[in-house]
Tab-separated table of C-alpha atoms in Angstrom:
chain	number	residue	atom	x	y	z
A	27	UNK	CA	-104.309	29.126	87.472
A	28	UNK	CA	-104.793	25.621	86.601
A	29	UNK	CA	-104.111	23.881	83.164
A	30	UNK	CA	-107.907	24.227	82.671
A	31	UNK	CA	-108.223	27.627	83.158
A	32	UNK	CA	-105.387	28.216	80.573
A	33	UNK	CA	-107.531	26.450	77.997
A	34	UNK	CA	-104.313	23.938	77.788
A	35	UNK	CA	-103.243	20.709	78.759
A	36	UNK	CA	-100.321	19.473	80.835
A	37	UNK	CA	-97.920	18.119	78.416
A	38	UNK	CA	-96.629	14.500	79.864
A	39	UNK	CA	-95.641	12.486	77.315
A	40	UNK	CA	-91.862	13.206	76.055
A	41	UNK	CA	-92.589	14.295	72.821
A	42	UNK	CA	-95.739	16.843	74.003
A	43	UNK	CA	-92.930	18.210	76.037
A	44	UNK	CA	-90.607	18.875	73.406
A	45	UNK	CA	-92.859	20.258	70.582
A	46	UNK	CA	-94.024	22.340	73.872
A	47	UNK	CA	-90.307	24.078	74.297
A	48	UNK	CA	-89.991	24.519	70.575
A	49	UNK	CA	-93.180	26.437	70.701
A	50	UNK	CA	-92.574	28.406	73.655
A	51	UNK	CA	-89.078	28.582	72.741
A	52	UNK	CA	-89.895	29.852	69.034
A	53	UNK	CA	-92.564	32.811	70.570
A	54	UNK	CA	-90.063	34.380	72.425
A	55	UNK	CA	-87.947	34.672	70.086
A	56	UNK	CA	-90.558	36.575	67.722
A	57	UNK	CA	-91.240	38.551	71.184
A	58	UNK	CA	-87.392	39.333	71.562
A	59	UNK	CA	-86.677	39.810	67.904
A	60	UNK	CA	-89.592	42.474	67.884
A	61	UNK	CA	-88.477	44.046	71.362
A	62	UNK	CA	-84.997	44.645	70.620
A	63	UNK	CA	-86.101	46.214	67.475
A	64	UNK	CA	-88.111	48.363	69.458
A	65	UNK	CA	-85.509	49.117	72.359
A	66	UNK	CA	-82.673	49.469	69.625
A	67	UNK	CA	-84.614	51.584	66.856
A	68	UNK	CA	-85.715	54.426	69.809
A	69	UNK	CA	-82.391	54.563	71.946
A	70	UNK	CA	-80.829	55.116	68.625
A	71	UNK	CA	-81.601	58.626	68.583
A	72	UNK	CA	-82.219	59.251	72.348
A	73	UNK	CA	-79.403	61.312	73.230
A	74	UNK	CA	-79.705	63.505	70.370
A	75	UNK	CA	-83.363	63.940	70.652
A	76	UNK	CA	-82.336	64.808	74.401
A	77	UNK	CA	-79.848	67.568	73.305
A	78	UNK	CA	-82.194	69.385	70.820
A	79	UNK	CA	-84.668	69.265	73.614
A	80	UNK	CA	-82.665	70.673	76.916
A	81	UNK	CA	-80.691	72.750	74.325
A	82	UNK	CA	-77.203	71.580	76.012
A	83	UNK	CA	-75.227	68.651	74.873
A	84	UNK	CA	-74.372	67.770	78.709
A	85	UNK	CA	-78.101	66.596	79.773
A	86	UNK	CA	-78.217	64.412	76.289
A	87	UNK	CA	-76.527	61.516	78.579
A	88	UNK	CA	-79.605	61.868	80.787
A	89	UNK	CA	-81.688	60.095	78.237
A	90	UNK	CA	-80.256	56.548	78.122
A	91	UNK	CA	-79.426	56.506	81.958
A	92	UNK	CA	-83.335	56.845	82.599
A	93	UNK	CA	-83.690	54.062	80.082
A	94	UNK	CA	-81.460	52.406	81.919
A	95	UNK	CA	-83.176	52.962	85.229
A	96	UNK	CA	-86.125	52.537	84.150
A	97	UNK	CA	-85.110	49.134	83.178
A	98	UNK	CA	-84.318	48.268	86.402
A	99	UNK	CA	-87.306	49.744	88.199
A	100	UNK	CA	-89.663	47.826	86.185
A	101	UNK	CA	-87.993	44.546	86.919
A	102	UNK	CA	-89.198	44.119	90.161
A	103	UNK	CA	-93.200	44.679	89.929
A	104	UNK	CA	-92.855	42.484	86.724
A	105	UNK	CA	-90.920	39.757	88.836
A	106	UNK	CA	-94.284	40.032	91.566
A	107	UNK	CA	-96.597	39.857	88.597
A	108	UNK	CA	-94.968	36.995	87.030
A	109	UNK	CA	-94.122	35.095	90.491
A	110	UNK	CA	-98.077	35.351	90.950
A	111	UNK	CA	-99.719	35.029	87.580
A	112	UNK	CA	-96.761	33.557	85.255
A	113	UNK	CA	-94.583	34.812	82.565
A	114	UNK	CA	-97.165	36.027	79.941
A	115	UNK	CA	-98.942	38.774	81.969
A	116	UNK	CA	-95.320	39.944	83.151
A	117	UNK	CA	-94.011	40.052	79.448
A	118	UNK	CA	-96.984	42.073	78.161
A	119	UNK	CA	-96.784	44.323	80.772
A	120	UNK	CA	-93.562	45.294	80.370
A	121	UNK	CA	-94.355	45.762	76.541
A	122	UNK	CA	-97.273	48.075	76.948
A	123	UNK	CA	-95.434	50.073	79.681
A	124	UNK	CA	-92.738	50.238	76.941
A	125	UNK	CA	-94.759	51.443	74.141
A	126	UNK	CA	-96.600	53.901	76.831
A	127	UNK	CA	-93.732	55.705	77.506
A	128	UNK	CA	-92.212	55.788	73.852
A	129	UNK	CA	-95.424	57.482	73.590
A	130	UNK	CA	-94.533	59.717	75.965
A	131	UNK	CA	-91.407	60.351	74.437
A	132	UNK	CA	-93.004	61.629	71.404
A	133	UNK	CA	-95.379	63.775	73.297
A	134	UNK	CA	-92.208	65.407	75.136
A	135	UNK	CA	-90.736	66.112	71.932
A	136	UNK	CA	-93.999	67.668	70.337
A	137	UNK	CA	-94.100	70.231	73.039
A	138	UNK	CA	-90.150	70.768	74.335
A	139	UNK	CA	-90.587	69.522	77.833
A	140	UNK	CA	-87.382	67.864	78.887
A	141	UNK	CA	-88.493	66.229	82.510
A	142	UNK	CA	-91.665	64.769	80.821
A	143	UNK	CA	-89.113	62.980	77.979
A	144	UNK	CA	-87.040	61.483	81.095
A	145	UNK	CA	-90.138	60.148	82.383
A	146	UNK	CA	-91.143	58.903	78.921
A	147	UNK	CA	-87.245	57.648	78.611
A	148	UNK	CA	-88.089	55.566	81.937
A	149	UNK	CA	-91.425	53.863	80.966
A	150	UNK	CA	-89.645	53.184	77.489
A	151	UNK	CA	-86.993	51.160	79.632
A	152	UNK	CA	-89.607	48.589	80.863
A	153	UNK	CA	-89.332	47.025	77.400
A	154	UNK	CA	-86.106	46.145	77.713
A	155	UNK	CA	-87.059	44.805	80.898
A	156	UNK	CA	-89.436	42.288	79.269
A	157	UNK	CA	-87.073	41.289	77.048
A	158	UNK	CA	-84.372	40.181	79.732
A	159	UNK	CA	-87.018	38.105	81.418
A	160	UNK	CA	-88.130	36.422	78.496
A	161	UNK	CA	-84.445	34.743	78.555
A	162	UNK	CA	-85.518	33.232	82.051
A	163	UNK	CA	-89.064	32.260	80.367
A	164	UNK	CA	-86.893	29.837	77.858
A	165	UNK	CA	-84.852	28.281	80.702
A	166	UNK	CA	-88.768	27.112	82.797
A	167	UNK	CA	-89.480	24.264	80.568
A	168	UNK	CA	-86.003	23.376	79.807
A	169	UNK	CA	-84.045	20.317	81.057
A	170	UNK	CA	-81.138	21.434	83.262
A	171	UNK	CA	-78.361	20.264	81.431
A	172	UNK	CA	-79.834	22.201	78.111
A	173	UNK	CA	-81.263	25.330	79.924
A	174	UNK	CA	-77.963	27.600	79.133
A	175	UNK	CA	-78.913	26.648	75.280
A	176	UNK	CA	-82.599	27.216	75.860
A	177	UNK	CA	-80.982	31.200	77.400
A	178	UNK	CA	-78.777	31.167	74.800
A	179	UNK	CA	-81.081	30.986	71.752
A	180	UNK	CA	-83.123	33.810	73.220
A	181	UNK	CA	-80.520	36.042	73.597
A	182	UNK	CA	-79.097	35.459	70.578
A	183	UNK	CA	-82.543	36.531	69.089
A	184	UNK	CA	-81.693	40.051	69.805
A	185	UNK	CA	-78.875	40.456	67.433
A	186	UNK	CA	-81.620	41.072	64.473
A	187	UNK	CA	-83.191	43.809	66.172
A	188	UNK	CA	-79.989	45.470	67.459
A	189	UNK	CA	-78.579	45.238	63.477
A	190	UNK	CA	-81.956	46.130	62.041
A	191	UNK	CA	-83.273	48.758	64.687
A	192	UNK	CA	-80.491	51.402	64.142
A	193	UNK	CA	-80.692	51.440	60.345
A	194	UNK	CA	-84.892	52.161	60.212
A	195	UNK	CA	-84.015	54.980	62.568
A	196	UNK	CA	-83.414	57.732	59.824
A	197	UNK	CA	-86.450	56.360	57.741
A	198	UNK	CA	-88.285	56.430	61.266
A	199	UNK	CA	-87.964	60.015	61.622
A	200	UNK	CA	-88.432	60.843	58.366
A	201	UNK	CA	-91.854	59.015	58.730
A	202	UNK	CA	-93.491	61.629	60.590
A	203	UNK	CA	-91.901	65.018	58.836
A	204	UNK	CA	-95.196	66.348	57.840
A	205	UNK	CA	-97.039	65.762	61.274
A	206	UNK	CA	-95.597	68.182	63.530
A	207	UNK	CA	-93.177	65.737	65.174
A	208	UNK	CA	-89.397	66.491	65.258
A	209	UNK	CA	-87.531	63.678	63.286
A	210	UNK	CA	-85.425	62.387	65.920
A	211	UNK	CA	-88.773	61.371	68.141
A	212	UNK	CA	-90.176	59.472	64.820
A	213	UNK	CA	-88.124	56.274	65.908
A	214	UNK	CA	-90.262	56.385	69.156
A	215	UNK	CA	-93.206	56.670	67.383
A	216	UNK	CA	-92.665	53.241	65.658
A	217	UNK	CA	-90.609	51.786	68.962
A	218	UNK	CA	-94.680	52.098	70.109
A	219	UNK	CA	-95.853	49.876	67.599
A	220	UNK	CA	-93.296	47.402	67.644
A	221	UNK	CA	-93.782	47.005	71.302
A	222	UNK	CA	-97.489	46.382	70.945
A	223	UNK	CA	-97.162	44.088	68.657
A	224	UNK	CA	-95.042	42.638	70.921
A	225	UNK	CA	-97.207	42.608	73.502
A	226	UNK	CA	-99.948	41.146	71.186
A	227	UNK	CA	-97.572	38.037	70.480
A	228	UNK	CA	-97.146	37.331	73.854
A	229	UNK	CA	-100.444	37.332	75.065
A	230	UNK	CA	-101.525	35.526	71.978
A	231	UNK	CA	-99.430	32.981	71.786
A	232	UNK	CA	-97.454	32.143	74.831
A	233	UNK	CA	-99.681	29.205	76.257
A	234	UNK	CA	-99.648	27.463	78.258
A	235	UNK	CA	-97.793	30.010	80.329
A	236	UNK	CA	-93.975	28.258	80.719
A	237	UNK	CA	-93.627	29.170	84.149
A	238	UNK	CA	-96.688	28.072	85.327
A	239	UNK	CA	-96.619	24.869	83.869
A	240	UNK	CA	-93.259	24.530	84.798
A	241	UNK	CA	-95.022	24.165	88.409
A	242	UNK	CA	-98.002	22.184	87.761
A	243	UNK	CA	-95.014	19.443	86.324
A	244	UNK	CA	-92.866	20.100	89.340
A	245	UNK	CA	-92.629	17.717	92.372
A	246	UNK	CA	-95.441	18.018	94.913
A	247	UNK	CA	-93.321	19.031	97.353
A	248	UNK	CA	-92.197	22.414	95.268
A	249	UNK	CA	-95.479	23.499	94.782
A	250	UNK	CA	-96.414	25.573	97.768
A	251	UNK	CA	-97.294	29.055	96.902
A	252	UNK	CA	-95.758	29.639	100.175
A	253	UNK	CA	-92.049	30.162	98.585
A	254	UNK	CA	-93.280	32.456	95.630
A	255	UNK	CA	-92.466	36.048	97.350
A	256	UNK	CA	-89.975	38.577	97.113
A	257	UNK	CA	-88.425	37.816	100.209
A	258	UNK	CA	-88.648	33.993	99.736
A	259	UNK	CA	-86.780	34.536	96.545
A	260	UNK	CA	-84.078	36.711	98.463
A	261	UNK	CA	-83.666	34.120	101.134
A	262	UNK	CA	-83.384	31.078	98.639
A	263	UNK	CA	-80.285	33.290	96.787
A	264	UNK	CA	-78.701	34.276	100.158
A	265	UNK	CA	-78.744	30.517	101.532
A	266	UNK	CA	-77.045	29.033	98.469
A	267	UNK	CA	-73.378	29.730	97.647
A	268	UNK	CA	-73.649	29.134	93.946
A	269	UNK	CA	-76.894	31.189	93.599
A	270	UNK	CA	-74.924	34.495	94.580
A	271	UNK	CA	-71.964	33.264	92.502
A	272	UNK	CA	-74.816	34.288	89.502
A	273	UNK	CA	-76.541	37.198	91.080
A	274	UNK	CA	-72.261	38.951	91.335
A	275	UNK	CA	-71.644	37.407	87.660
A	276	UNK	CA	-73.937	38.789	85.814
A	277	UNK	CA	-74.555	41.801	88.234
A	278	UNK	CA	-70.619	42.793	87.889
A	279	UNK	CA	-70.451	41.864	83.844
A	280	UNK	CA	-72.809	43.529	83.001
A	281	UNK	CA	-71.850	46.783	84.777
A	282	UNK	CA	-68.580	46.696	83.344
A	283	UNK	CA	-69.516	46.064	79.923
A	284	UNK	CA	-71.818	49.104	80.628
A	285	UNK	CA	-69.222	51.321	82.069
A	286	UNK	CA	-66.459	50.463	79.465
A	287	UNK	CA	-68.714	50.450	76.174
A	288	UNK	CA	-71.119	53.872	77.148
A	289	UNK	CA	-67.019	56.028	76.918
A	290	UNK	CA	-65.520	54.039	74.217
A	291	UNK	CA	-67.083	56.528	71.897
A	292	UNK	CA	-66.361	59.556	73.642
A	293	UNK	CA	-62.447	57.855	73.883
A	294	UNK	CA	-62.184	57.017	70.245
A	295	UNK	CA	-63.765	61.245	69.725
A	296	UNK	CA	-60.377	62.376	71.125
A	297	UNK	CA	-58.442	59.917	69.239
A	298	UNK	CA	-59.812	61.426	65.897
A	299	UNK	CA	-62.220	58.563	65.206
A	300	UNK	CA	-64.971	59.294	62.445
A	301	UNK	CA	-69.119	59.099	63.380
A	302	UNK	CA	-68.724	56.013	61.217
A	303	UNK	CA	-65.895	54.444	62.588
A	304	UNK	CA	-67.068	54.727	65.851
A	305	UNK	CA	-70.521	52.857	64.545
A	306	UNK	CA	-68.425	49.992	63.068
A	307	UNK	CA	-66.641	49.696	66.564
A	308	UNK	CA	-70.349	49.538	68.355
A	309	UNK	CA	-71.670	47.218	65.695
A	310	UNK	CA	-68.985	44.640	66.674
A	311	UNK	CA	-69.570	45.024	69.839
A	312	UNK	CA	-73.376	44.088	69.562
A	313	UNK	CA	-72.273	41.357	67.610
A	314	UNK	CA	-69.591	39.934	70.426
A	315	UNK	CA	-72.742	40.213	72.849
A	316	UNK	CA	-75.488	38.728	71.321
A	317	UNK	CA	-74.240	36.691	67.860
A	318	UNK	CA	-72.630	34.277	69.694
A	319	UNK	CA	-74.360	33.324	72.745
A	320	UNK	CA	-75.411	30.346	71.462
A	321	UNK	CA	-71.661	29.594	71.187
A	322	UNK	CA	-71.835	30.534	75.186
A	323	UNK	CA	-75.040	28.227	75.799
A	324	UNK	CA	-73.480	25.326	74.583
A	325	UNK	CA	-70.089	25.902	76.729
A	326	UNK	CA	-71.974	26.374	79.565
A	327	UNK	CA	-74.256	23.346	79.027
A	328	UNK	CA	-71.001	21.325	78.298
A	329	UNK	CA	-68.219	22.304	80.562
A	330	UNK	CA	-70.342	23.485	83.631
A	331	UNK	CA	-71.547	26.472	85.002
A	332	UNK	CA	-68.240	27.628	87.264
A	333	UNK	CA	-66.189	27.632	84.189
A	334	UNK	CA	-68.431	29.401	81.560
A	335	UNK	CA	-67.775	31.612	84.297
A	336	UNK	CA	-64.270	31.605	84.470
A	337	UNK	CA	-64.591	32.123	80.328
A	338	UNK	CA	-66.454	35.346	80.751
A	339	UNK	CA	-63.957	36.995	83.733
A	340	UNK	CA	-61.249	35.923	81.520
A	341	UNK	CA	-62.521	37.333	78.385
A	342	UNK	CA	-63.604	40.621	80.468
A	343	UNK	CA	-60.284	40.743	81.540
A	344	UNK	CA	-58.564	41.003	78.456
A	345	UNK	CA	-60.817	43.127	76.719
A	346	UNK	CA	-60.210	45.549	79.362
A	347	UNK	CA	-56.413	45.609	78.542
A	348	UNK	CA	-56.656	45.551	75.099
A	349	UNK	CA	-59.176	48.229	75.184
A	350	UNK	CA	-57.043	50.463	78.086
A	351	UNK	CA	-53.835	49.773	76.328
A	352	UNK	CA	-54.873	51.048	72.946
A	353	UNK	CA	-54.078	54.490	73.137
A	354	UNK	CA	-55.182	55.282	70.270
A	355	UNK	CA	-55.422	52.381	68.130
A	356	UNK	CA	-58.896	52.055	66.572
A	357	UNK	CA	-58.176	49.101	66.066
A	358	UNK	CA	-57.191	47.653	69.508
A	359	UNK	CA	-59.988	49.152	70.333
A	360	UNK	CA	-62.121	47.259	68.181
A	361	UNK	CA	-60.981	43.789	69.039
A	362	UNK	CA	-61.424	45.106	73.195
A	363	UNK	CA	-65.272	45.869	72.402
A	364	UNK	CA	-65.797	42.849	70.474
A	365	UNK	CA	-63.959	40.810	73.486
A	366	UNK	CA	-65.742	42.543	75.999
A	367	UNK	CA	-69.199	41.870	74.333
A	368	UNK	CA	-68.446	38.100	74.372
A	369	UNK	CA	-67.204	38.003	77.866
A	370	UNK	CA	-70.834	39.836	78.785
A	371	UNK	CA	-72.587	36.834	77.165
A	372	UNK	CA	-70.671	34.245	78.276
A	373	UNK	CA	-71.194	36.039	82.022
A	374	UNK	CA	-75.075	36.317	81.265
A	375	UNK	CA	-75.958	33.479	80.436
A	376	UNK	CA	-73.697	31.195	82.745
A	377	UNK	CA	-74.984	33.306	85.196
A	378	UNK	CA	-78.748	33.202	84.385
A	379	UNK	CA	-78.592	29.421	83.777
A	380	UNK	CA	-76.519	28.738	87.237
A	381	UNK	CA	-79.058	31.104	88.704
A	382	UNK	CA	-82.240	29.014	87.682
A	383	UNK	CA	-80.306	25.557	88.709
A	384	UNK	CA	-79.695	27.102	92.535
A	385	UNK	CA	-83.071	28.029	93.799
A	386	UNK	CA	-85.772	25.992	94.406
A	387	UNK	CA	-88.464	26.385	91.407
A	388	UNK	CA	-91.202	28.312	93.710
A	389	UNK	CA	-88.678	30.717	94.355
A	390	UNK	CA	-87.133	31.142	90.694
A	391	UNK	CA	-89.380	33.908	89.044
A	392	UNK	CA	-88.580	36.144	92.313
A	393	UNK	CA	-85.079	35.358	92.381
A	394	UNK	CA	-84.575	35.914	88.781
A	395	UNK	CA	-86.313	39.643	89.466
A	396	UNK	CA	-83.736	39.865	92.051
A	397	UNK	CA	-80.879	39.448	89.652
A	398	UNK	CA	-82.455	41.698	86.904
A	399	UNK	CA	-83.217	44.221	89.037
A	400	UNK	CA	-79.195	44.256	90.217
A	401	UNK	CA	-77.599	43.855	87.468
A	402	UNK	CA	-79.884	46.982	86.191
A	403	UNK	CA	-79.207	49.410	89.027
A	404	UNK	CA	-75.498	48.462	89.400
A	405	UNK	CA	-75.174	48.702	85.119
A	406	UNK	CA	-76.776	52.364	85.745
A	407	UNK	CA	-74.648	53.426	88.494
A	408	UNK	CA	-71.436	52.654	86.637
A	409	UNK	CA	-72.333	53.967	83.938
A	410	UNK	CA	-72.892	57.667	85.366
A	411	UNK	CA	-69.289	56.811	87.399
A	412	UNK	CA	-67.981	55.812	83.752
A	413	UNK	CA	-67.894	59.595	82.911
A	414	UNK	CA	-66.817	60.702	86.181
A	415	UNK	CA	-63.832	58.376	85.839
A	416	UNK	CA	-63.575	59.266	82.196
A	417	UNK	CA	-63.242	62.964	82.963
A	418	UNK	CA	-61.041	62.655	85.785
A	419	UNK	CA	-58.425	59.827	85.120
A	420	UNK	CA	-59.198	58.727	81.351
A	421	UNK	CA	-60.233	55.305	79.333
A	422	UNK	CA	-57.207	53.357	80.456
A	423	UNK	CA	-57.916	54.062	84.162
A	424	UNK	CA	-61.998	52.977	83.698
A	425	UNK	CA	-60.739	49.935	81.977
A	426	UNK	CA	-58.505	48.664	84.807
A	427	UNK	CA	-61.939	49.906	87.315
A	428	UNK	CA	-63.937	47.529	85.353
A	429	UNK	CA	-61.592	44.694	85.380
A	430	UNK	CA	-61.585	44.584	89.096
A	431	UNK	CA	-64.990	44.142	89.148
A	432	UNK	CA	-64.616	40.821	88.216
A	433	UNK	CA	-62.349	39.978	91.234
A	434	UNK	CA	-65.371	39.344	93.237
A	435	UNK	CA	-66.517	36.788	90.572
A	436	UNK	CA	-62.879	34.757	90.207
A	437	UNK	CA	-62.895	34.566	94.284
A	438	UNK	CA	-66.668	33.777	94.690
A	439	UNK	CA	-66.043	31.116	91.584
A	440	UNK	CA	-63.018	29.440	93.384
A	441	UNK	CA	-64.753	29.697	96.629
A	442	UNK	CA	-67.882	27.752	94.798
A	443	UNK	CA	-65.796	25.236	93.112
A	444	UNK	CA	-63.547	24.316	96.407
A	445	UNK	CA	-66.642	24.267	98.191
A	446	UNK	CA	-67.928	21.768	96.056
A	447	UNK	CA	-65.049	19.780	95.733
A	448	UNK	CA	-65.255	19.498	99.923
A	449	UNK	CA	-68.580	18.287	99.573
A	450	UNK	CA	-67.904	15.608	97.649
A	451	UNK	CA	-64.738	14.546	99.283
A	452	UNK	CA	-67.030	13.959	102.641
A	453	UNK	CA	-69.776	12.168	100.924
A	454	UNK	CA	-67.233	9.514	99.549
A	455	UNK	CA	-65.757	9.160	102.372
């Protein structure tokens, strides 16, 4: 699709470029704010919708994991869409699949059917799908050495819908008390809306596409539709060293934040922790993830890649030993969740910005898939092995599993960095 079709001109001049990423920039920020509203004001009451449905409190974990996996499923057809067509069909898509299945959700609910609200719980997840890849959407038009900022300031825009989308939950539900729907589905009902309005956003106002005219401004040479697959996006992470650095780093920090935050409440339970407590403890988590990735961005943009890295196994690290050593100090605790959601931003967004440096621009879209759909599936596997652990060995023993997770980043990172160091050794000499 050419700059014509779009109804748009190529932007060439300097400033046309940079009013261009602070429109396209400020879009997707609307589009996350409104998304993680969505995700956050329906998940809130997932697990308890799932118990009153399957009438046992051990299927209500079954709820969020299809979210979960349902996040991951969607990312690759919404990588193929948005390797072929650009980011804006991608994004809506995943929006409108979203809102579909909160639909769905709500029509589970209405008539007791527990497989049907799984299936609802899995089209829901495609939202939060779109809204990872709109982080990758920031980083197409921006110049490398500000494209962990450009991630950054998208991230960051989901703080307001994580805060926000938890507190309209109760109103939510009791929004639709006199229409025959039970009051924990209500949230669903208005995750729907806020995901097509979403959707409308996006399709509204995201042009020109970033992605695609991140191509049509791209070197001849990096232009050939020829490198835009799945598999060409596979090969271009396997044949560079500091592309799989990302694809392990965010891949392995996200599953432990997963794996680690998804028991903390059931932990701080047996430690006599209050249903409010235990919120507070959540709520600065959230904030350690998404408040201050800007913080992250800038680090990142500043230091390098490799050690915004380092900052986020480090920072992993110790939360999992503040968090595992607690035994029963709420607030230990605390401080470990808080820790642990800054060392999952610093790892996401080193990692997506290193990601979108290492492969060659034809390939990024499908590479980026790659890494979404990875992090995704591995964040959902731990998470089920979280309560397996959980049951069998306790919160200090998942801590310590999730900290050696990151073992594989440290040694790919020093691995990268020597590597490098080689390299430039031989060329001066």
């Amino acid at each position: 699709m050419t700059a014509v079709e779009r109804g748009v001109g190529v932007p060439t001049a300097g400033g046309q470029k940079d009013a261009l990423r602070r429109r396209i920039s400020g879009v997707l920020i609307a589009s996350q704010i409104l998304g993680g509203l969505g995700v956050a004001t329906g998940i809130a009451l997932a697990s308890v919708l799932a118990q009153e449905i399957s009438g046992t409190e051990s299927l209500s974990g079954l709820a969020p994991t299809a979210m979960v996996t349902g996040t991951a499923v969607a990312s690759l057809p919404l990588a193929v869409l948005m390797t072929a067509r650009g980011r804006r069909p991608g994004l809506v898509l995943g929006y409108l699949v979203g809102a579909l299945g909160a639909g769905v959700v709500v029509v589970a609910a209405v008539i007791g059917s527990f497989p049907l609200l799984l299936c609802g719980m899995a089209g829901f997840g495609a939202a939060s799908s779109a809204n990872l890849g709109a982080r990758f959407a920031a980083a197409d038009l921006a110049e490398p050495d500000r494209r962990a900022r450009a991630i950054s300031n998208v991230v960051w825009a989901t703080t307001i819908g994580a805060v926000l989308g938890p507190n309209i939950a109760a109103p939510a539900g009791r929004s639709v008390s006199g229409l025959g729907i039970p009051t924990a589905a209500g949230p669903f009902l208005w995750a729907a809306g806020i995901f097509l309005v979403a959707a409308v956003t996006v399709a509204v106002l995201l042009r020109p596409d970033p992605l695609l005219t991140a191509r049509e401004l791209a070197p001849v040479e990096e232009r050939s539709a020829e490198g835009r697959s799945l598999r060409a996006g596979l090969a271009a992470v396997a044949a560079s060293p500091r592309a799989r650095l990302a694809l392990v780093t965010v891949t392995a920090c996200h599953t432990a934040m997963v794996a680690v935050m998804s028991m903390t409440p059931v932990a701080l339970g047996h430690h006599g922790a209050s249903i409010d407590l235990i919120g507070l403890v959540i709520s600065g988590h959230i904030a350690g993830m998404y408040a201050f990735s800007p913080l992250m961005g800038r680090l990142s943009d500043r230091v390098g890649r490799l050690s915004g890295i380092g900052l986020a196994a480090g920072l992993l690290v110790c939360a999992a030993f503040l968090a595992g050593t607690a035994d029963g100090s709420h607030s230990r605790t605390a401080v470990g969740l808080f820790v642990l959601g800054l060392g999952w931003s610093a790892g996401l967004v080193s990692g997506s910005a290193l990601l979108t440096d290492s492969v060659p621009e034809a390939a990024r879209a499908a590479a980026q898939g790659l890494s979404d759909l990875a992090m995704n599936a591995s964040a959902a596997l731990g998470g089920a092995a979280a309560g397996l652990v959980m049951a069998k060995a306790g919160y200090g023993w998942l801590n310590l599993g999730a900290a050696c997770l990151l073992i594989p980043v440290g040694a790919l990172a020093l691995f990268t960095r020597n590597g490098n160091r080689v390299r430039g050794a031989t060329a001066s000499g």
